[in-house]
Amino acid sequence: MEVLNISNKELLINEEIRDKEIRVIGAEGEQLGVLQTRDAMNLAIEKNLDLVKIAPQATPPVCRIMDYGKYRFEQTKREKEARKNQKTIDTKEVRLSLNIDTHDFETKLNNAIKFLKSGDKVKVAIRFRGREMAHAHLGEGQMKKFAEACAEVGTVDKLPKMEGRSMVMFITSKLSK
């Protein structure tokens, strides 16, 4: 059974290059012109470096003489640095109830504001129990009140919507880090 490589990010190096003629770029970036593959291989071996195919779609294909190990190391270092600078946005959830007291409401509100200030998304949910399902309009009032209180640090991303026995609304942070 043959293993298929779905994503082939690797470049062809040394003996893997099967083209008859290739355009060669030297180790310092100078153009060496169009050469036979074996001549280019010999040049790379003389300098104790690798021949790397960098533009296979060109005619003739472009190869460069370089230290492939060092190139891969620098490339992974750059990718790691790019990942380190990315900010992931988490979704934090705040659960309210239909008959929530004012102090509890303010506590939940303060938590949501803290989440929004740190750049996260907030999911506000109200779970309806038993006969509360008949009074979904009261839940919308709670959601509007909550959204208005968060207005200075966040904007409503998805308006309140019923999902089963819960009403859900998403608030996105205005402060982008």
Short mmCIF file of N, CA and C in Angstrom, two decimals:
data_model
loop_
_atom_site.label_atom_id
_atom_site.label_comp_id
_atom_site.label_asym_id
_atom_site.label_seq_id
_atom_site.Cartn_x
_atom_site.Cartn_y
_atom_site.Cartn_z
N MET A 1 0.84 -1.19 0.00
CA MET A 1 0.00 0.00 0.00
C MET A 1 0.88 1.25 0.00
N GLU A 2 0.58 2.19 -0.86
CA GLU A 2 1.38 3.40 -1.01
C GLU A 2 0.78 4.51 -0.14
N VAL A 3 1.63 5.18 0.61
CA VAL A 3 1.18 6.27 1.47
C VAL A 3 1.17 7.55 0.65
N LEU A 4 0.03 8.24 0.66
CA LEU A 4 -0.10 9.49 -0.10
C LEU A 4 0.20 10.67 0.81
N ASN A 5 0.99 11.60 0.33
CA ASN A 5 1.29 12.82 1.05
C ASN A 5 0.32 13.89 0.57
N ILE A 6 -0.64 14.26 1.40
CA ILE A 6 -1.65 15.23 0.98
C ILE A 6 -1.03 16.62 0.88
N SER A 7 -0.30 17.04 1.90
CA SER A 7 0.31 18.36 1.90
C SER A 7 1.82 18.19 1.77
N ASN A 8 2.36 18.54 0.60
CA ASN A 8 3.79 18.39 0.39
C ASN A 8 4.41 19.78 0.41
N LYS A 9 4.74 20.25 1.61
CA LYS A 9 5.31 21.58 1.76
C LYS A 9 6.81 21.57 1.52
N GLU A 10 7.38 20.38 1.61
CA GLU A 10 8.83 20.24 1.48
C GLU A 10 9.26 20.55 0.04
N LEU A 11 10.44 21.10 -0.10
CA LEU A 11 11.00 21.39 -1.41
C LEU A 11 11.86 20.22 -1.85
N LEU A 12 12.00 20.06 -3.18
CA LEU A 12 12.87 19.00 -3.69
C LEU A 12 14.33 19.42 -3.50
N ILE A 13 15.15 18.47 -3.04
CA ILE A 13 16.56 18.79 -2.83
C ILE A 13 17.45 17.74 -3.48
N ASN A 14 18.63 18.16 -3.87
CA ASN A 14 19.71 17.31 -4.40
C ASN A 14 19.22 16.28 -5.43
N GLU A 15 19.34 14.98 -5.12
CA GLU A 15 19.02 13.92 -6.09
C GLU A 15 17.54 13.83 -6.46
N GLU A 16 16.68 14.46 -5.68
CA GLU A 16 15.24 14.43 -5.98
C GLU A 16 14.90 15.27 -7.21
N ILE A 17 15.77 16.19 -7.60
CA ILE A 17 15.53 17.05 -8.76
C ILE A 17 15.81 16.25 -10.02
N ARG A 18 14.79 16.06 -10.85
CA ARG A 18 14.89 15.19 -12.03
C ARG A 18 14.93 15.95 -13.36
N ASP A 19 14.88 17.28 -13.31
CA ASP A 19 14.88 18.06 -14.55
C ASP A 19 16.24 18.00 -15.24
N LYS A 20 16.20 18.15 -16.58
CA LYS A 20 17.45 18.10 -17.36
C LYS A 20 18.25 19.39 -17.18
N GLU A 21 17.54 20.54 -17.34
CA GLU A 21 18.18 21.84 -17.20
C GLU A 21 17.47 22.65 -16.13
N ILE A 22 18.24 23.39 -15.36
CA ILE A 22 17.66 24.24 -14.31
C ILE A 22 18.37 25.58 -14.27
N ARG A 23 17.64 26.61 -13.83
CA ARG A 23 18.26 27.93 -13.63
C ARG A 23 18.80 27.92 -12.21
N VAL A 24 20.06 28.29 -12.04
CA VAL A 24 20.70 28.16 -10.74
C VAL A 24 21.01 29.54 -10.14
N ILE A 25 20.72 29.67 -8.84
CA ILE A 25 21.06 30.86 -8.07
C ILE A 25 22.09 30.42 -7.04
N GLY A 26 23.15 31.16 -6.93
CA GLY A 26 24.24 30.82 -6.01
C GLY A 26 23.90 31.03 -4.55
N ALA A 27 24.84 30.68 -3.68
CA ALA A 27 24.64 30.77 -2.23
C ALA A 27 24.45 32.22 -1.77
N GLU A 28 25.09 33.19 -2.44
CA GLU A 28 24.95 34.59 -2.06
C GLU A 28 23.87 35.32 -2.86
N GLY A 29 23.08 34.59 -3.63
CA GLY A 29 21.99 35.19 -4.39
C GLY A 29 22.36 35.59 -5.80
N GLU A 30 23.57 35.26 -6.27
CA GLU A 30 23.98 35.64 -7.63
C GLU A 30 23.45 34.62 -8.64
N GLN A 31 23.12 35.13 -9.83
CA GLN A 31 22.60 34.29 -10.92
C GLN A 31 23.77 33.52 -11.55
N LEU A 32 23.64 32.19 -11.60
CA LEU A 32 24.67 31.38 -12.25
C LEU A 32 24.23 30.92 -13.64
N GLY A 33 22.98 31.24 -14.00
CA GLY A 33 22.48 30.92 -15.34
C GLY A 33 21.84 29.54 -15.41
N VAL A 34 21.51 29.11 -16.66
CA VAL A 34 20.89 27.81 -16.88
C VAL A 34 21.99 26.77 -17.02
N LEU A 35 21.91 25.73 -16.17
CA LEU A 35 22.93 24.67 -16.16
C LEU A 35 22.28 23.31 -16.24
N GLN A 36 23.07 22.30 -16.60
CA GLN A 36 22.63 20.92 -16.51
C GLN A 36 22.49 20.60 -15.01
N THR A 37 21.55 19.73 -14.66
CA THR A 37 21.32 19.40 -13.26
C THR A 37 22.56 18.82 -12.60
N ARG A 38 23.26 17.92 -13.31
CA ARG A 38 24.44 17.29 -12.69
C ARG A 38 25.56 18.30 -12.44
N ASP A 39 25.69 19.33 -13.34
CA ASP A 39 26.70 20.38 -13.12
C ASP A 39 26.35 21.21 -11.88
N ALA A 40 25.08 21.53 -11.75
CA ALA A 40 24.63 22.31 -10.60
C ALA A 40 24.83 21.50 -9.31
N MET A 41 24.57 20.18 -9.38
CA MET A 41 24.78 19.30 -8.22
C MET A 41 26.25 19.31 -7.82
N ASN A 42 27.14 19.23 -8.82
CA ASN A 42 28.58 19.23 -8.54
C ASN A 42 29.01 20.54 -7.88
N LEU A 43 28.44 21.68 -8.37
CA LEU A 43 28.74 22.99 -7.75
C LEU A 43 28.33 23.01 -6.27
N ALA A 44 27.14 22.46 -6.00
CA ALA A 44 26.62 22.45 -4.63
C ALA A 44 27.50 21.56 -3.74
N ILE A 45 27.91 20.41 -4.28
CA ILE A 45 28.76 19.49 -3.51
C ILE A 45 30.11 20.13 -3.21
N GLU A 46 30.67 20.86 -4.20
CA GLU A 46 31.96 21.55 -4.00
C GLU A 46 31.89 22.53 -2.84
N LYS A 47 30.75 23.24 -2.74
CA LYS A 47 30.60 24.24 -1.68
C LYS A 47 30.06 23.63 -0.38
N ASN A 48 29.85 22.30 -0.40
CA ASN A 48 29.34 21.56 0.75
C ASN A 48 27.94 22.07 1.16
N LEU A 49 27.11 22.38 0.14
CA LEU A 49 25.75 22.86 0.36
C LEU A 49 24.77 21.97 -0.40
N ASP A 50 23.47 22.30 -0.32
CA ASP A 50 22.43 21.54 -1.00
C ASP A 50 21.90 22.33 -2.18
N LEU A 51 21.40 21.59 -3.19
CA LEU A 51 20.72 22.19 -4.34
C LEU A 51 19.22 22.04 -4.06
N VAL A 52 18.51 23.18 -3.95
CA VAL A 52 17.10 23.17 -3.55
C VAL A 52 16.26 23.79 -4.65
N LYS A 53 15.20 23.05 -5.07
CA LYS A 53 14.29 23.55 -6.11
C LYS A 53 13.30 24.50 -5.45
N ILE A 54 13.39 25.81 -5.76
CA ILE A 54 12.54 26.79 -5.10
C ILE A 54 11.36 27.25 -5.95
N ALA A 55 11.46 27.11 -7.28
CA ALA A 55 10.36 27.51 -8.17
C ALA A 55 10.17 26.44 -9.23
N PRO A 56 9.45 25.35 -8.91
CA PRO A 56 9.27 24.26 -9.86
C PRO A 56 8.38 24.61 -11.06
N GLN A 57 7.52 25.65 -10.93
CA GLN A 57 6.59 25.99 -12.02
C GLN A 57 7.24 26.81 -13.12
N ALA A 58 8.42 27.37 -12.85
CA ALA A 58 9.10 28.21 -13.84
C ALA A 58 9.70 27.34 -14.95
N THR A 59 9.95 27.97 -16.10
CA THR A 59 10.62 27.24 -17.19
C THR A 59 11.91 27.96 -17.53
N PRO A 60 13.07 27.40 -17.38
CA PRO A 60 13.32 26.15 -16.65
C PRO A 60 13.15 26.36 -15.15
N PRO A 61 12.96 25.26 -14.37
CA PRO A 61 12.77 25.39 -12.92
C PRO A 61 13.96 26.09 -12.26
N VAL A 62 13.68 26.85 -11.20
CA VAL A 62 14.72 27.60 -10.52
C VAL A 62 15.18 26.83 -9.28
N CYS A 63 16.51 26.65 -9.17
CA CYS A 63 17.09 25.99 -8.01
C CYS A 63 18.10 26.92 -7.36
N ARG A 64 18.30 26.72 -6.07
CA ARG A 64 19.24 27.57 -5.35
C ARG A 64 20.21 26.71 -4.56
N ILE A 65 21.44 27.16 -4.51
CA ILE A 65 22.44 26.46 -3.71
C ILE A 65 22.41 27.09 -2.33
N MET A 66 22.06 26.27 -1.30
CA MET A 66 21.95 26.77 0.08
C MET A 66 22.10 25.62 1.07
N ASP A 67 22.24 25.98 2.34
CA ASP A 67 22.27 24.99 3.41
C ASP A 67 20.81 24.71 3.78
N TYR A 68 20.30 23.56 3.35
CA TYR A 68 18.87 23.27 3.51
C TYR A 68 18.49 23.12 4.99
N GLY A 69 19.34 22.50 5.78
CA GLY A 69 19.06 22.33 7.21
C GLY A 69 18.88 23.67 7.90
N LYS A 70 19.78 24.61 7.60
CA LYS A 70 19.72 25.95 8.19
C LYS A 70 18.46 26.67 7.72
N TYR A 71 18.10 26.50 6.43
CA TYR A 71 16.91 27.12 5.85
C TYR A 71 15.65 26.63 6.57
N ARG A 72 15.54 25.30 6.78
CA ARG A 72 14.37 24.73 7.46
C ARG A 72 14.29 25.23 8.91
N PHE A 73 15.45 25.30 9.57
CA PHE A 73 15.49 25.77 10.95
C PHE A 73 14.97 27.21 11.05
N GLU A 74 15.44 28.08 10.15
CA GLU A 74 15.00 29.47 10.17
C GLU A 74 13.52 29.61 9.83
N GLN A 75 13.05 28.75 8.92
CA GLN A 75 11.64 28.79 8.54
C GLN A 75 10.75 28.39 9.72
N THR A 76 11.11 27.32 10.43
CA THR A 76 10.31 26.91 11.60
C THR A 76 10.37 27.96 12.70
N LYS A 77 11.52 28.64 12.84
CA LYS A 77 11.66 29.70 13.83
C LYS A 77 10.71 30.86 13.51
N ARG A 78 10.63 31.22 12.20
CA ARG A 78 9.73 32.30 11.77
C ARG A 78 8.26 31.92 12.03
N GLU A 79 7.91 30.66 11.71
CA GLU A 79 6.53 30.21 11.92
C GLU A 79 6.16 30.24 13.41
N LYS A 80 7.11 29.82 14.25
CA LYS A 80 6.89 29.81 15.69
C LYS A 80 6.67 31.23 16.21
N GLU A 81 7.47 32.17 15.71
CA GLU A 81 7.36 33.57 16.10
C GLU A 81 6.00 34.15 15.68
N ALA A 82 5.55 33.77 14.47
CA ALA A 82 4.25 34.26 13.98
C ALA A 82 3.12 33.72 14.85
N ARG A 83 3.22 32.44 15.24
CA ARG A 83 2.19 31.86 16.11
C ARG A 83 2.17 32.52 17.48
N LYS A 84 3.35 32.90 17.97
CA LYS A 84 3.45 33.51 19.29
C LYS A 84 2.76 34.87 19.31
N ASN A 85 2.80 35.59 18.19
CA ASN A 85 2.21 36.92 18.12
C ASN A 85 0.71 36.92 17.87
N GLN A 86 0.13 35.74 17.60
CA GLN A 86 -1.30 35.67 17.34
C GLN A 86 -2.07 35.75 18.65
N LYS A 87 -3.22 36.42 18.63
CA LYS A 87 -4.08 36.50 19.80
C LYS A 87 -5.29 35.64 19.54
N THR A 88 -5.51 34.64 20.39
CA THR A 88 -6.69 33.79 20.24
C THR A 88 -7.83 34.42 21.02
N ILE A 89 -8.99 34.45 20.41
CA ILE A 89 -10.17 35.02 21.05
C ILE A 89 -10.98 33.87 21.63
N ASP A 90 -11.12 33.88 22.95
CA ASP A 90 -11.90 32.85 23.62
C ASP A 90 -13.33 33.34 23.78
N THR A 91 -14.24 32.38 23.93
CA THR A 91 -15.63 32.72 24.20
C THR A 91 -15.92 32.36 25.65
N LYS A 92 -16.27 33.36 26.44
CA LYS A 92 -16.60 33.15 27.85
C LYS A 92 -18.12 33.21 27.96
N GLU A 93 -18.67 32.40 28.88
CA GLU A 93 -20.12 32.36 29.01
C GLU A 93 -20.57 32.94 30.34
N VAL A 94 -21.64 33.72 30.27
CA VAL A 94 -22.28 34.28 31.46
C VAL A 94 -23.72 33.80 31.43
N ARG A 95 -24.14 33.12 32.51
CA ARG A 95 -25.51 32.59 32.57
C ARG A 95 -26.36 33.45 33.49
N LEU A 96 -27.46 33.87 32.97
CA LEU A 96 -28.42 34.64 33.75
C LEU A 96 -29.65 33.78 33.97
N SER A 97 -30.51 34.21 34.89
CA SER A 97 -31.81 33.54 35.02
C SER A 97 -32.89 34.59 34.83
N LEU A 98 -34.08 34.13 34.61
CA LEU A 98 -35.18 35.05 34.30
C LEU A 98 -35.49 35.97 35.48
N ASN A 99 -35.45 35.43 36.70
CA ASN A 99 -35.77 36.25 37.88
C ASN A 99 -34.50 36.48 38.71
N ILE A 100 -33.49 37.08 38.06
CA ILE A 100 -32.21 37.35 38.72
C ILE A 100 -32.32 38.63 39.54
N ASP A 101 -31.66 38.63 40.70
CA ASP A 101 -31.69 39.80 41.58
C ASP A 101 -30.71 40.85 41.05
N THR A 102 -30.86 42.10 41.46
CA THR A 102 -30.03 43.18 40.91
C THR A 102 -28.54 43.01 41.23
N HIS A 103 -28.21 42.60 42.46
CA HIS A 103 -26.80 42.44 42.81
C HIS A 103 -26.17 41.29 42.00
N ASP A 104 -26.89 40.19 41.85
CA ASP A 104 -26.39 39.07 41.04
C ASP A 104 -26.20 39.50 39.59
N PHE A 105 -27.16 40.28 39.08
CA PHE A 105 -27.07 40.80 37.72
C PHE A 105 -25.81 41.65 37.56
N GLU A 106 -25.55 42.53 38.54
CA GLU A 106 -24.38 43.40 38.47
C GLU A 106 -23.08 42.61 38.54
N THR A 107 -23.05 41.55 39.35
CA THR A 107 -21.87 40.70 39.45
C THR A 107 -21.58 40.03 38.10
N LYS A 108 -22.62 39.47 37.49
CA LYS A 108 -22.47 38.83 36.18
C LYS A 108 -22.04 39.85 35.14
N LEU A 109 -22.61 41.05 35.22
CA LEU A 109 -22.27 42.13 34.30
C LEU A 109 -20.80 42.52 34.43
N ASN A 110 -20.32 42.64 35.68
CA ASN A 110 -18.91 42.99 35.91
C ASN A 110 -17.98 41.92 35.36
N ASN A 111 -18.36 40.65 35.52
CA ASN A 111 -17.55 39.57 34.94
C ASN A 111 -17.50 39.68 33.42
N ALA A 112 -18.65 39.94 32.81
CA ALA A 112 -18.71 40.05 31.35
C ALA A 112 -17.86 41.23 30.87
N ILE A 113 -17.92 42.35 31.58
CA ILE A 113 -17.13 43.53 31.20
C ILE A 113 -15.64 43.22 31.31
N LYS A 114 -15.26 42.48 32.37
CA LYS A 114 -13.86 42.08 32.55
C LYS A 114 -13.41 41.20 31.37
N PHE A 115 -14.26 40.27 30.94
CA PHE A 115 -13.94 39.40 29.80
C PHE A 115 -13.79 40.22 28.52
N LEU A 116 -14.72 41.15 28.31
CA LEU A 116 -14.68 41.98 27.11
C LEU A 116 -13.45 42.88 27.09
N LYS A 117 -13.04 43.40 28.24
CA LYS A 117 -11.86 44.25 28.30
C LYS A 117 -10.59 43.47 27.99
N SER A 118 -10.59 42.16 28.29
CA SER A 118 -9.41 41.34 27.98
C SER A 118 -9.45 40.85 26.53
N GLY A 119 -10.45 41.27 25.76
CA GLY A 119 -10.50 40.97 24.33
C GLY A 119 -11.25 39.70 23.96
N ASP A 120 -11.98 39.10 24.90
CA ASP A 120 -12.71 37.87 24.63
C ASP A 120 -14.14 38.16 24.20
N LYS A 121 -14.77 37.14 23.61
CA LYS A 121 -16.19 37.21 23.26
C LYS A 121 -16.98 36.73 24.46
N VAL A 122 -18.20 37.22 24.63
CA VAL A 122 -19.03 36.78 25.74
C VAL A 122 -20.34 36.22 25.20
N LYS A 123 -20.67 35.03 25.68
CA LYS A 123 -21.94 34.39 25.34
C LYS A 123 -22.84 34.55 26.56
N VAL A 124 -23.95 35.24 26.36
CA VAL A 124 -24.90 35.47 27.46
C VAL A 124 -26.06 34.51 27.24
N ALA A 125 -26.36 33.70 28.27
CA ALA A 125 -27.41 32.70 28.13
C ALA A 125 -28.40 32.80 29.28
N ILE A 126 -29.68 32.66 28.95
CA ILE A 126 -30.73 32.56 29.97
C ILE A 126 -31.42 31.22 29.75
N ARG A 127 -31.42 30.37 30.79
CA ARG A 127 -32.08 29.06 30.70
C ARG A 127 -33.48 29.17 31.30
N PHE A 128 -34.45 28.77 30.51
CA PHE A 128 -35.84 28.83 30.95
C PHE A 128 -36.22 27.48 31.55
N ARG A 129 -36.86 27.53 32.72
CA ARG A 129 -37.27 26.29 33.39
C ARG A 129 -38.79 26.26 33.49
N GLY A 130 -39.35 25.11 33.23
CA GLY A 130 -40.80 24.90 33.42
C GLY A 130 -41.66 25.92 32.74
N ARG A 131 -42.47 26.61 33.53
CA ARG A 131 -43.43 27.57 32.98
C ARG A 131 -42.78 28.86 32.49
N GLU A 132 -41.50 29.06 32.77
CA GLU A 132 -40.80 30.25 32.29
C GLU A 132 -40.77 30.30 30.76
N MET A 133 -40.91 29.14 30.10
CA MET A 133 -40.89 29.08 28.63
C MET A 133 -42.00 29.94 28.02
N ALA A 134 -43.07 30.09 28.74
CA ALA A 134 -44.19 30.88 28.24
C ALA A 134 -43.88 32.38 28.28
N HIS A 135 -42.81 32.77 28.99
CA HIS A 135 -42.49 34.19 29.16
C HIS A 135 -41.13 34.53 28.56
N ALA A 136 -40.90 34.10 27.34
CA ALA A 136 -39.63 34.37 26.66
C ALA A 136 -39.40 35.86 26.45
N HIS A 137 -40.50 36.64 26.34
CA HIS A 137 -40.37 38.08 26.14
C HIS A 137 -39.68 38.76 27.34
N LEU A 138 -39.83 38.19 28.53
CA LEU A 138 -39.14 38.73 29.71
C LEU A 138 -37.63 38.50 29.60
N GLY A 139 -37.27 37.37 29.01
CA GLY A 139 -35.86 37.05 28.78
C GLY A 139 -35.22 38.04 27.83
N GLU A 140 -35.98 38.42 26.79
CA GLU A 140 -35.47 39.42 25.84
C GLU A 140 -35.22 40.76 26.54
N GLY A 141 -36.08 41.11 27.48
CA GLY A 141 -35.89 42.34 28.25
C GLY A 141 -34.60 42.29 29.06
N GLN A 142 -34.34 41.14 29.69
CA GLN A 142 -33.10 40.97 30.46
C GLN A 142 -31.89 41.11 29.54
N MET A 143 -31.96 40.49 28.36
CA MET A 143 -30.85 40.52 27.41
C MET A 143 -30.58 41.95 26.93
N LYS A 144 -31.65 42.71 26.63
CA LYS A 144 -31.48 44.09 26.19
C LYS A 144 -30.82 44.93 27.29
N LYS A 145 -31.27 44.71 28.51
CA LYS A 145 -30.72 45.44 29.66
C LYS A 145 -29.22 45.11 29.81
N PHE A 146 -28.87 43.84 29.65
CA PHE A 146 -27.48 43.40 29.76
C PHE A 146 -26.63 44.01 28.64
N ALA A 147 -27.18 43.98 27.40
CA ALA A 147 -26.45 44.52 26.24
C ALA A 147 -26.21 46.02 26.39
N GLU A 148 -27.21 46.75 26.88
CA GLU A 148 -27.06 48.20 27.09
C GLU A 148 -26.01 48.50 28.14
N ALA A 149 -25.93 47.66 29.17
CA ALA A 149 -24.95 47.87 30.24
C ALA A 149 -23.53 47.59 29.75
N CYS A 150 -23.40 46.71 28.76
CA CYS A 150 -22.07 46.36 28.19
C CYS A 150 -21.72 47.22 26.98
N ALA A 151 -22.57 48.17 26.61
CA ALA A 151 -22.43 48.91 25.35
C ALA A 151 -21.10 49.63 25.19
N GLU A 152 -20.50 50.12 26.29
CA GLU A 152 -19.27 50.89 26.13
C GLU A 152 -18.04 50.03 25.86
N VAL A 153 -18.08 48.74 26.23
CA VAL A 153 -16.91 47.87 25.98
C VAL A 153 -17.16 46.79 24.93
N GLY A 154 -18.44 46.56 24.57
CA GLY A 154 -18.73 45.52 23.59
C GLY A 154 -19.95 45.83 22.75
N THR A 155 -20.01 45.17 21.60
CA THR A 155 -21.18 45.32 20.72
C THR A 155 -21.85 43.96 20.55
N VAL A 156 -23.16 43.99 20.38
CA VAL A 156 -23.91 42.74 20.21
C VAL A 156 -23.57 42.16 18.85
N ASP A 157 -23.02 40.95 18.87
CA ASP A 157 -22.61 40.26 17.66
C ASP A 157 -23.79 39.49 17.08
N LYS A 158 -24.46 38.70 17.92
CA LYS A 158 -25.66 37.97 17.52
C LYS A 158 -26.78 38.34 18.48
N LEU A 159 -27.88 38.79 17.94
CA LEU A 159 -29.02 39.20 18.76
C LEU A 159 -29.59 38.01 19.52
N PRO A 160 -30.34 38.27 20.62
CA PRO A 160 -30.90 37.17 21.40
C PRO A 160 -31.77 36.25 20.54
N LYS A 161 -31.56 34.94 20.73
CA LYS A 161 -32.26 33.96 19.91
C LYS A 161 -32.52 32.72 20.76
N MET A 162 -33.66 32.13 20.61
CA MET A 162 -34.00 30.93 21.37
C MET A 162 -33.29 29.72 20.76
N GLU A 163 -32.64 28.94 21.60
CA GLU A 163 -32.03 27.67 21.20
C GLU A 163 -32.49 26.63 22.21
N GLY A 164 -33.56 25.91 21.87
CA GLY A 164 -34.12 24.94 22.81
C GLY A 164 -34.75 25.66 23.98
N ARG A 165 -34.28 25.34 25.19
CA ARG A 165 -34.83 25.98 26.39
C ARG A 165 -34.02 27.20 26.81
N SER A 166 -33.03 27.59 26.00
CA SER A 166 -32.17 28.72 26.36
C SER A 166 -32.29 29.85 25.34
N MET A 167 -32.08 31.06 25.82
CA MET A 167 -31.98 32.21 24.94
C MET A 167 -30.50 32.63 24.97
N VAL A 168 -29.91 32.78 23.79
CA VAL A 168 -28.47 33.04 23.69
C VAL A 168 -28.21 34.32 22.91
N MET A 169 -27.20 35.08 23.38
CA MET A 169 -26.77 36.30 22.69
C MET A 169 -25.25 36.37 22.80
N PHE A 170 -24.58 36.83 21.73
CA PHE A 170 -23.13 36.97 21.74
C PHE A 170 -22.74 38.44 21.70
N ILE A 171 -21.76 38.80 22.53
CA ILE A 171 -21.26 40.17 22.58
C ILE A 171 -19.77 40.13 22.27
N THR A 172 -19.32 40.95 21.30
CA THR A 172 -17.92 41.01 20.91
C THR A 172 -17.27 42.25 21.49
N SER A 173 -16.00 42.11 21.85
CA SER A 173 -15.26 43.22 22.46
C SER A 173 -14.98 44.33 21.44
N LYS A 174 -15.14 45.59 21.87
CA LYS A 174 -14.79 46.72 21.02
C LYS A 174 -13.30 46.98 21.07
N LEU A 175 -12.67 46.64 22.19
CA LEU A 175 -11.23 46.85 22.37
C LEU A 175 -10.49 45.68 21.74
N SER A 176 -9.92 45.91 20.56
CA SER A 176 -9.17 44.82 19.91
C SER A 176 -7.70 44.96 20.25
N LYS A 177 -7.13 43.87 20.76
CA LYS A 177 -5.72 43.90 21.17
C LYS A 177 -4.83 43.48 20.03
#
